[in-house]
mmCIF file of C-alpha atoms in Angstrom:
data_model
loop_
_atom_site.group_PDB
_atom_site.id
_atom_site.type_symbol
_atom_site.label_atom_id
_atom_site.label_comp_id
_atom_site.label_asym_id
_atom_site.label_seq_id
_atom_site.Cartn_x
_atom_site.Cartn_y
_atom_site.Cartn_z
ATOM 1 C CA MET A 1 -0.268 -0.489 0.013
ATOM 2 C CA ALA A 2 2.701 2.304 1.085
ATOM 3 C CA ILE A 3 4.488 1.403 -2.325
ATOM 4 C CA VAL A 4 1.230 2.174 -4.299
ATOM 5 C CA SER A 5 1.062 5.687 -2.580
ATOM 6 C CA VAL A 6 4.755 6.614 -3.742
ATOM 7 C CA VAL A 7 4.321 6.101 -6.952
ATOM 8 C CA ALA A 8 0.909 7.713 -7.138
ATOM 9 C CA ALA A 9 2.925 11.034 -5.657
ATOM 10 C CA CYS A 10 5.891 10.494 -8.025
ATOM 11 C CA GLY A 11 3.464 10.356 -11.028
ATOM 12 C CA SER A 12 1.354 13.269 -9.924
ATOM 13 C CA ALA A 13 5.041 15.636 -9.159
ATOM 14 C CA ALA A 14 6.242 14.445 -12.999
ATOM 15 C CA ASP A 15 3.146 15.367 -13.935
ATOM 16 C CA GLN A 16 3.006 18.994 -12.519
ATOM 17 C CA SER A 17 6.523 19.260 -13.592
ATOM 18 C CA ALA A 18 5.631 18.146 -17.239
ATOM 19 C CA GLN A 19 2.736 20.784 -17.205
ATOM 20 C CA ALA A 20 5.009 23.652 -15.941
ATOM 21 C CA ARG A 21 7.286 23.318 -18.693
ATOM 22 C CA LYS A 22 4.941 22.757 -21.472
ATOM 23 C CA GLN A 23 3.236 26.529 -19.923
ATOM 24 C CA ALA A 24 6.595 28.065 -19.471
ATOM 25 C CA THR A 25 7.388 26.748 -23.258
ATOM 26 C CA ALA A 26 4.157 28.301 -24.522
ATOM 27 C CA THR A 27 5.075 31.822 -22.984
ATOM 28 C CA ASP A 28 8.510 32.155 -23.731
ATOM 29 C CA ALA A 29 8.521 34.352 -27.225
ATOM 30 C CA PRO A 30 11.193 32.955 -29.890
ATOM 31 C CA SER A 31 13.786 35.311 -31.184
ATOM 32 C CA PRO A 32 12.799 36.868 -34.032
ATOM 33 C CA ALA A 33 14.403 36.185 -37.580
ATOM 34 C CA VAL A 34 16.937 39.000 -38.258
ATOM 35 C CA PRO A 35 15.416 40.300 -41.691
ATOM 36 C CA ALA A 36 17.860 39.879 -44.548
ATOM 37 C CA THR A 37 17.461 43.489 -46.259
ATOM 38 C CA GLY A 38 15.895 46.665 -45.082
ATOM 39 C CA GLY A 39 15.227 50.134 -45.940
ATOM 40 C CA PRO A 40 18.125 52.708 -46.423
ATOM 41 C CA GLY A 41 20.817 52.828 -43.071
ATOM 42 C CA TYR A 42 19.298 49.271 -42.208
ATOM 43 C CA SER A 43 22.220 46.506 -40.958
ATOM 44 C CA ALA A 44 21.423 42.929 -40.795
ATOM 45 C CA ALA A 45 24.698 42.474 -38.798
ATOM 46 C CA LEU A 46 24.275 45.194 -36.377
ATOM 47 C CA SER A 47 20.501 43.922 -36.208
ATOM 48 C CA ALA A 48 21.781 40.786 -34.528
ATOM 49 C CA ARG A 49 23.208 42.386 -31.572
ATOM 50 C CA LEU A 50 20.050 43.217 -30.709
ATOM 51 C CA VAL A 51 18.335 42.486 -27.214
ATOM 52 C CA THR A 52 16.582 38.858 -27.772
ATOM 53 C CA PRO A 53 13.435 37.286 -25.923
ATOM 54 C CA GLU A 54 15.760 35.000 -24.191
ATOM 55 C CA SER A 55 17.999 37.575 -22.580
ATOM 56 C CA LEU A 56 14.968 39.193 -20.991
ATOM 57 C CA PRO A 57 12.425 37.970 -18.390
ATOM 58 C CA PRO A 58 9.889 35.831 -19.380
ATOM 59 C CA GLY A 59 6.858 37.730 -21.422
ATOM 60 C CA PHE A 60 8.977 40.080 -23.234
ATOM 61 C CA THR A 61 8.923 40.167 -27.427
ATOM 62 C CA VAL A 62 10.683 42.219 -29.420
ATOM 63 C CA GLU A 63 10.332 42.946 -33.112
ATOM 64 C CA ILE A 64 13.106 44.405 -35.154
ATOM 65 C CA ALA A 65 12.937 46.933 -37.620
ATOM 66 C CA THR A 66 13.698 47.654 -40.863
ATOM 67 C CA THR A 67 13.036 51.341 -41.660
ATOM 68 C CA MET A 68 15.663 53.431 -39.638
ATOM 69 C CA ALA A 69 14.803 57.026 -38.641
ATOM 70 C CA LEU A 70 17.781 59.840 -40.075
ATOM 71 C CA ASP A 71 19.747 61.504 -36.740
ATOM 72 C CA ALA A 72 20.245 65.177 -37.194
ATOM 73 C CA GLY A 73 23.909 64.874 -38.921
ATOM 74 C CA ASP A 74 26.569 67.688 -37.955
ATOM 75 C CA ARG A 75 24.503 70.802 -38.036
ATOM 76 C CA ARG A 76 23.949 72.055 -34.629
ATOM 77 C CA PRO A 77 20.987 74.029 -34.039
ATOM 78 C CA ASP A 78 20.865 77.905 -33.994
ATOM 79 C CA VAL A 79 21.259 79.558 -30.500
ATOM 80 C CA GLY A 80 17.952 80.946 -30.802
ATOM 81 C CA ALA A 81 16.420 77.435 -31.051
ATOM 82 C CA ALA A 82 17.110 76.341 -27.499
ATOM 83 C CA CYS A 83 13.552 75.790 -26.673
ATOM 84 C CA ALA A 84 11.732 76.024 -30.200
ATOM 85 C CA PRO A 85 9.439 72.874 -30.601
ATOM 86 C CA SER A 86 11.633 71.715 -33.279
ATOM 87 C CA MET A 87 14.143 70.756 -30.680
ATOM 88 C CA ILE A 88 11.385 68.038 -29.048
ATOM 89 C CA PRO A 89 13.277 65.304 -31.134
ATOM 90 C CA LEU A 90 16.744 66.318 -30.066
ATOM 91 C CA LEU A 91 15.748 66.895 -26.439
ATOM 92 C CA SER A 92 13.905 63.621 -25.901
ATOM 93 C CA ALA A 93 17.011 61.674 -27.712
ATOM 94 C CA ARG A 94 14.625 60.232 -30.468
ATOM 95 C CA ARG A 95 17.267 62.193 -32.605
ATOM 96 C CA LEU A 96 20.801 62.354 -31.833
ATOM 97 C CA THR A 97 22.956 64.554 -33.328
ATOM 98 C CA GLY A 98 26.208 62.611 -35.845
ATOM 99 C CA SER A 99 25.338 60.704 -38.368
ATOM 100 C CA PRO A 100 25.802 56.561 -37.349
ATOM 101 C CA SER A 101 27.859 54.317 -39.985
ATOM 102 C CA ALA A 102 25.156 51.719 -38.939
ATOM 103 C CA THR A 103 22.021 51.612 -37.275
ATOM 104 C CA ALA A 104 19.421 48.717 -36.041
ATOM 105 C CA ALA A 105 16.082 49.048 -34.061
ATOM 106 C CA ALA A 106 13.644 47.246 -32.465
ATOM 107 C CA THR A 107 10.178 47.423 -31.117
ATOM 108 C CA LEU A 108 9.916 45.798 -27.252
ATOM 109 C CA SER A 109 6.610 44.968 -25.528
ATOM 110 C CA PHE A 110 5.936 43.325 -22.172
ATOM 111 C CA ASP A 111 2.147 42.310 -21.526
ATOM 112 C CA ALA A 112 1.772 42.386 -17.972
ATOM 113 C CA GLY A 113 -2.021 42.183 -17.508
ATOM 114 C CA PRO A 114 -4.979 43.303 -19.409
ATOM 115 C CA ASP A 115 -4.738 47.072 -18.793
ATOM 116 C CA ASP A 116 -0.767 46.646 -18.524
ATOM 117 C CA LEU A 117 0.886 47.059 -21.530
ATOM 118 C CA TRP A 118 4.988 48.237 -21.368
ATOM 119 C CA VAL A 119 6.220 49.337 -24.461
ATOM 120 C CA GLY A 120 10.022 50.196 -25.491
ATOM 121 C CA THR A 121 12.534 50.746 -27.913
ATOM 122 C CA GLU A 122 16.178 49.895 -28.624
ATOM 123 C CA VAL A 123 18.608 51.759 -30.623
ATOM 124 C CA LEU A 124 21.998 50.916 -32.071
ATOM 125 C CA ARG A 125 24.089 53.144 -33.669
ATOM 126 C CA THR A 126 28.006 52.387 -34.467
ATOM 127 C CA TYR A 127 29.967 55.377 -35.556
ATOM 128 C CA THR A 128 33.360 55.640 -37.508
ATOM 129 C CA ASP A 129 34.848 58.282 -35.643
ATOM 130 C CA ASP A 130 33.794 59.958 -31.664
ATOM 131 C CA GLY A 131 30.505 60.446 -32.746
ATOM 132 C CA ALA A 132 28.617 58.614 -29.811
ATOM 133 C CA ARG A 133 30.547 60.604 -27.318
ATOM 134 C CA ARG A 134 29.583 64.150 -28.949
ATOM 135 C CA ALA A 135 26.303 62.771 -29.067
ATOM 136 C CA MET A 136 25.799 62.291 -25.587
ATOM 137 C CA ALA A 137 27.808 65.792 -24.776
ATOM 138 C CA ASP A 138 25.223 67.224 -27.340
ATOM 139 C CA LEU A 139 22.313 66.018 -25.384
ATOM 140 C CA ARG A 140 23.343 67.036 -21.932
ATOM 141 C CA THR A 141 24.290 70.645 -23.154
ATOM 142 C CA PHE A 142 20.588 70.507 -25.056
ATOM 143 C CA ILE A 143 19.045 69.479 -21.884
ATOM 144 C CA GLY A 144 20.869 72.183 -19.995
ATOM 145 C CA GLY A 145 19.703 75.050 -22.041
ATOM 146 C CA CYS A 146 16.112 73.952 -22.039
ATOM 147 C CA PRO A 147 14.748 71.897 -19.112
ATOM 148 C CA THR A 148 11.394 73.070 -19.639
ATOM 149 C CA LEU A 149 9.615 73.717 -22.941
ATOM 150 C CA VAL A 150 6.203 75.209 -22.780
ATOM 151 C CA LEU A 151 3.809 75.381 -25.744
ATOM 152 C CA PRO A 152 1.076 78.162 -25.136
ATOM 153 C CA ASP A 153 -1.065 76.827 -28.147
ATOM 154 C CA GLN A 154 -1.315 73.345 -26.993
ATOM 155 C CA ASP A 155 -1.715 73.897 -23.404
ATOM 156 C CA GLY A 156 0.893 71.846 -22.573
ATOM 157 C CA SER A 157 4.598 71.536 -21.543
ATOM 158 C CA TYR A 158 7.717 69.396 -21.650
ATOM 159 C CA ARG A 159 10.440 68.650 -18.794
ATOM 160 C CA PHE A 160 13.652 67.608 -19.658
ATOM 161 C CA ALA A 161 15.984 66.388 -16.955
ATOM 162 C CA VAL A 162 18.823 64.044 -16.495
ATOM 163 C CA ALA A 163 18.672 61.834 -13.670
ATOM 164 C CA ALA A 164 20.324 58.758 -11.851
ATOM 165 C CA GLY A 165 20.664 55.664 -13.324
ATOM 166 C CA PRO A 166 22.433 52.647 -14.017
ATOM 167 C CA ARG A 167 26.140 52.935 -14.381
ATOM 168 C CA LEU A 168 26.416 50.784 -17.913
ATOM 169 C CA GLY A 169 29.336 50.947 -20.710
ATOM 170 C CA ASP A 170 31.985 53.497 -20.879
ATOM 171 C CA ASP A 171 29.498 56.384 -20.267
ATOM 172 C CA SER A 172 25.460 56.358 -19.310
ATOM 173 C CA LEU A 173 22.703 58.663 -18.942
ATOM 174 C CA HIS A 174 19.111 58.587 -18.007
ATOM 175 C CA LEU A 175 16.827 61.457 -19.577
ATOM 176 C CA ILE A 176 13.426 61.394 -18.039
ATOM 177 C CA GLN A 177 10.691 63.368 -20.014
ATOM 178 C CA ALA A 178 7.376 64.415 -18.940
ATOM 179 C CA THR A 179 4.705 66.108 -21.085
ATOM 180 C CA THR A 180 1.571 67.756 -19.097
ATOM 181 C CA SER A 181 -1.467 68.754 -20.479
ATOM 182 C CA ARG A 182 -4.853 69.357 -18.464
ATOM 183 C CA LEU A 183 -5.871 65.776 -18.673
ATOM 184 C CA ASP A 184 -2.797 64.248 -17.526
ATOM 185 C CA THR A 185 0.851 63.612 -17.357
ATOM 186 C CA LEU A 186 3.118 60.906 -19.322
ATOM 187 C CA GLU A 187 6.733 60.164 -18.770
ATOM 188 C CA TRP A 188 9.185 59.020 -21.155
ATOM 189 C CA ASP A 189 12.224 57.745 -19.743
ATOM 190 C CA VAL A 190 15.753 56.891 -21.878
ATOM 191 C CA ILE A 191 18.791 55.420 -21.512
ATOM 192 C CA LEU A 192 21.748 55.959 -23.341
ATOM 193 C CA VAL A 193 24.991 53.593 -22.874
ATOM 194 C CA ARG A 194 28.276 54.494 -24.865
ATOM 195 C CA ALA A 195 30.118 51.376 -25.049
ATOM 196 C CA GLY A 196 33.250 52.228 -27.252
ATOM 197 C CA THR A 197 32.509 53.891 -30.554
ATOM 198 C CA SER A 198 28.558 52.730 -29.924
ATOM 199 C CA LEU A 199 25.625 53.884 -28.486
ATOM 200 C CA VAL A 200 22.822 51.660 -26.977
ATOM 201 C CA VAL A 201 19.557 53.686 -26.515
ATOM 202 C CA VAL A 202 16.638 52.423 -24.694
ATOM 203 C CA GLN A 203 13.349 54.404 -24.469
ATOM 204 C CA SER A 204 10.162 53.263 -22.821
ATOM 205 C CA GLU A 205 7.056 54.682 -24.225
ATOM 206 C CA GLY A 206 4.585 57.180 -22.441
ATOM 207 C CA ASN A 207 4.457 55.589 -19.229
ATOM 208 C CA LYS A 208 2.759 56.963 -15.817
ATOM 209 C CA PRO A 209 5.484 58.720 -13.778
ATOM 210 C CA GLY A 210 7.238 56.205 -11.825
ATOM 211 C CA GLY A 211 6.403 53.509 -14.442
ATOM 212 C CA VAL A 212 10.468 52.720 -15.351
ATOM 213 C CA GLU A 213 10.660 49.221 -13.469
ATOM 214 C CA HIS A 214 11.284 47.615 -16.403
ATOM 215 C CA LEU A 215 13.679 49.995 -18.256
ATOM 216 C CA ASN A 216 16.713 49.186 -16.432
ATOM 217 C CA ARG A 217 16.704 45.310 -16.672
ATOM 218 C CA VAL A 218 15.921 45.907 -20.445
ATOM 219 C CA ALA A 219 18.922 48.562 -20.710
ATOM 220 C CA GLU A 220 21.495 46.230 -18.808
ATOM 221 C CA ALA A 221 20.273 43.226 -20.899
ATOM 222 C CA ALA A 222 20.898 45.038 -24.175
ATOM 223 C CA VAL A 223 23.943 46.426 -23.259
ATOM 224 C CA HIS A 224 25.163 42.648 -22.047
ATOM 225 C CA ARG A 225 24.020 41.521 -25.552
ATOM 226 C CA PHE A 226 25.737 43.757 -27.524
ATOM 227 C CA GLN A 227 29.057 43.601 -25.629
ATOM 228 C CA THR A 228 28.712 39.753 -25.642
ATOM 229 C CA THR A 229 28.188 39.412 -29.501
ATOM 230 C CA GLY A 230 29.741 40.791 -32.878
ATOM 231 C CA SER A 231 33.449 41.565 -33.145
#
């Protein structure tokens, strides 16, 4: 009788273990295939160094982009444009100064529940010169010259600040952008990391203030992935 009980218990535990493994496999997103070609500026070799679902906590998905946004090049904004609306892409780090030799990008998402979807992006930029260092220096200068940008015709404002963040790579910067209107306040957090002559940029998209719990772990995983792949 005791033997039967032991066998039944072992069978139950094995069934539970198999079911748990099946559920884990079902919820783990596979790595996306790297497209061989894309639009101008797309690099398949650099895209292969983007963060993957396997290097992130379970539940994350990664979608590789093949259309690259252009950066601002070497032309510096006019002195009077420090707080002009045209500066928002540069102040928010969606565009950077300089001209990367190659770029890769992906959309990241984490579905934490029916009403809780975290969305972010990762952008990799490589340079043939010290463009990565200059881009980060320029961003700090832009934010120092325009921490607040008011849009009277839209009854809203933008605030930009450099905050404490994880120390990664050769240099790192945590940018907070808050957009305030009559209805709500949203926050875009960005972590920029310089690794040699390259930049790893991870940005969260429009979270409630303080909703950056996923950003640090994604940035750490992205930097580790970039530094341990490629030559």
